[in-house]
mmCIF file of C-alpha atoms in Angstrom:
data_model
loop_
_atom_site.group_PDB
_atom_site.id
_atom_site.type_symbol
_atom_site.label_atom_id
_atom_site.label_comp_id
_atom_site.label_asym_id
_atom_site.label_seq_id
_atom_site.Cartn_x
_atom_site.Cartn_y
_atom_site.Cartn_z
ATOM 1 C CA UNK A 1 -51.148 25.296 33.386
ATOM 2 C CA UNK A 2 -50.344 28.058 31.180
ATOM 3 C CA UNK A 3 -48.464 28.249 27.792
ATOM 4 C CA UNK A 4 -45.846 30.243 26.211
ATOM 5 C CA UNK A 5 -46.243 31.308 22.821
ATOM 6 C CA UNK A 6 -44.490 32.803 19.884
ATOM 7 C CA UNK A 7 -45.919 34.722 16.742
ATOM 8 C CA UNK A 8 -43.116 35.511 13.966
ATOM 9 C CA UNK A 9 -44.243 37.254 10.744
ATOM 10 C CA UNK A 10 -42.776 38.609 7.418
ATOM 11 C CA UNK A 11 -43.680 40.089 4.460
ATOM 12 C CA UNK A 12 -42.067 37.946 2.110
ATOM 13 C CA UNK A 13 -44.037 35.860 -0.752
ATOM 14 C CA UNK A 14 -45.353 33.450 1.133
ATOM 15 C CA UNK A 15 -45.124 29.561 2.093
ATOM 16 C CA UNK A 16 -47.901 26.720 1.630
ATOM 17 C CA UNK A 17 -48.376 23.341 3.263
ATOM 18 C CA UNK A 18 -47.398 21.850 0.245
ATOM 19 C CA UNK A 19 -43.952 24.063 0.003
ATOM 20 C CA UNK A 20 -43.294 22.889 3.189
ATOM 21 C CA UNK A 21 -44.055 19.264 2.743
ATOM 22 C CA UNK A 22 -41.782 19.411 -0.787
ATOM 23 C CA UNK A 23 -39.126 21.013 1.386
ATOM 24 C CA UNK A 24 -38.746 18.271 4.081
ATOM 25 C CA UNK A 25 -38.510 15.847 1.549
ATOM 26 C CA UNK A 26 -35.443 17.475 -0.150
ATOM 27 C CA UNK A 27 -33.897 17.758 3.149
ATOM 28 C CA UNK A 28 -34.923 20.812 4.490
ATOM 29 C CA UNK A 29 -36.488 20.309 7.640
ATOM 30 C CA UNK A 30 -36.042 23.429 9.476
ATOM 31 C CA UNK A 31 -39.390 24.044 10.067
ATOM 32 C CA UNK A 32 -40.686 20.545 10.004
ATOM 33 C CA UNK A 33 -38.208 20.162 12.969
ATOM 34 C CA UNK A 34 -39.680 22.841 15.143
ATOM 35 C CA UNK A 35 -42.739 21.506 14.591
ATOM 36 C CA UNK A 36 -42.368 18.256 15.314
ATOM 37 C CA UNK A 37 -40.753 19.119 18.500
ATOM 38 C CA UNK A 38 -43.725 21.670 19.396
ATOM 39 C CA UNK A 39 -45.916 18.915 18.991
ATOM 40 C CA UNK A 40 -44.423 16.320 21.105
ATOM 41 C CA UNK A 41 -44.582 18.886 23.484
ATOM 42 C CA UNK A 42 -48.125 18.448 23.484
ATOM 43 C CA UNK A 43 -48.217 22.446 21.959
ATOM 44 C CA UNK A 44 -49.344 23.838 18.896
ATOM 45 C CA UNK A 45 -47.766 24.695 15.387
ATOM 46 C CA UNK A 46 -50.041 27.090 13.036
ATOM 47 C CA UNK A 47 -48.053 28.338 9.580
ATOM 48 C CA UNK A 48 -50.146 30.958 7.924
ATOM 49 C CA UNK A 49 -50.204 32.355 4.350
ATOM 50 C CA UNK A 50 -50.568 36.098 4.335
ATOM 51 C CA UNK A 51 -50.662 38.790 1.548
ATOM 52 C CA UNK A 52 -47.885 38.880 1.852
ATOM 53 C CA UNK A 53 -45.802 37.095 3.873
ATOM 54 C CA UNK A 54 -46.010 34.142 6.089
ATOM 55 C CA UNK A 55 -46.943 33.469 10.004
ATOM 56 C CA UNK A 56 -45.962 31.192 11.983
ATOM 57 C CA UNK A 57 -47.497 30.783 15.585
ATOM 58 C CA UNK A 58 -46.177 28.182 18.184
ATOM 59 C CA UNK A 59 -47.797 27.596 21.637
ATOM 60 C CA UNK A 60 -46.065 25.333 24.403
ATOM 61 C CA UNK A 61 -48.168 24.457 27.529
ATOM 62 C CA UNK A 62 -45.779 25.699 30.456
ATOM 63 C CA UNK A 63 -44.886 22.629 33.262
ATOM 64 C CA UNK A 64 -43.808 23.461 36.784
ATOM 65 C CA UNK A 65 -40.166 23.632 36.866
ATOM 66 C CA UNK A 66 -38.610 19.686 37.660
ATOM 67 C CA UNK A 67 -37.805 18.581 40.819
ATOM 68 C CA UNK A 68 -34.355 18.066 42.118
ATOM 69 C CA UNK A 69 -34.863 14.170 42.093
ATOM 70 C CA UNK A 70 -35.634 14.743 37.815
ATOM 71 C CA UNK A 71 -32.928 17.065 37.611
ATOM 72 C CA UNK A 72 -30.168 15.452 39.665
ATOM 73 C CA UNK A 73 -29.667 18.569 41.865
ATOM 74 C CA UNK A 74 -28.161 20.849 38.931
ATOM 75 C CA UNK A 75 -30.633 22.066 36.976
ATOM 76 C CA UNK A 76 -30.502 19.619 34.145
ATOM 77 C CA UNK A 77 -33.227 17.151 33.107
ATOM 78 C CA UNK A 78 -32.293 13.642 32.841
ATOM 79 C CA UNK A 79 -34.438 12.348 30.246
ATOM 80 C CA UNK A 80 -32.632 8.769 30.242
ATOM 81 C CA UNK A 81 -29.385 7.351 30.581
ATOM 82 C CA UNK A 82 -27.218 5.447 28.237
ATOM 83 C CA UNK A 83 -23.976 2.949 29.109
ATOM 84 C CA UNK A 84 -21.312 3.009 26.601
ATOM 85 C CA UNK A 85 -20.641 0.017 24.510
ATOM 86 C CA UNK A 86 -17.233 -1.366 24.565
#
């Protein structure tokens, strides 16, 4: 298995764990989001300080693509179904 991975960087001021952790909890949760979802992927999430700036890695391990019987034939991944209620 292989993994995909992404490297963004700026030269802005800057952003620390704790930043980030004060953001989420006033609602922000842009980046705690992507994270989060990078994790349950079983991949990686790396936010870096610079001078200056900030960098943010994310790695994904790469799966062989899904089978028709996962997909239903057209591409799309059925995670799980839902009836609606009446």
């Amino acid at each position: 298995m292989g993994w995909a991975s992404l490297r963004v960087a700026d030269d802005g001021v800057g952003i620390s764990e704790a930043t980030m952790v004060q953001k989420a909890q006033e609602g922000h949760i842009g980046l705690a989001s992507i994270r989060a979802k990078a994790l349950a992927s079983g991949g990686q999430f790396d936010v870096r300080s610079t001078s200056p700036g900030t960098e943010i890695t994310i790695s994904i391990p790469l799966r062989p693509p899904a089978s028709n019987a996962e997909t239903g034939g057209n591409g799309i991944i059925l995670v799980g179904t839902s009836q609606p209620t009446v």
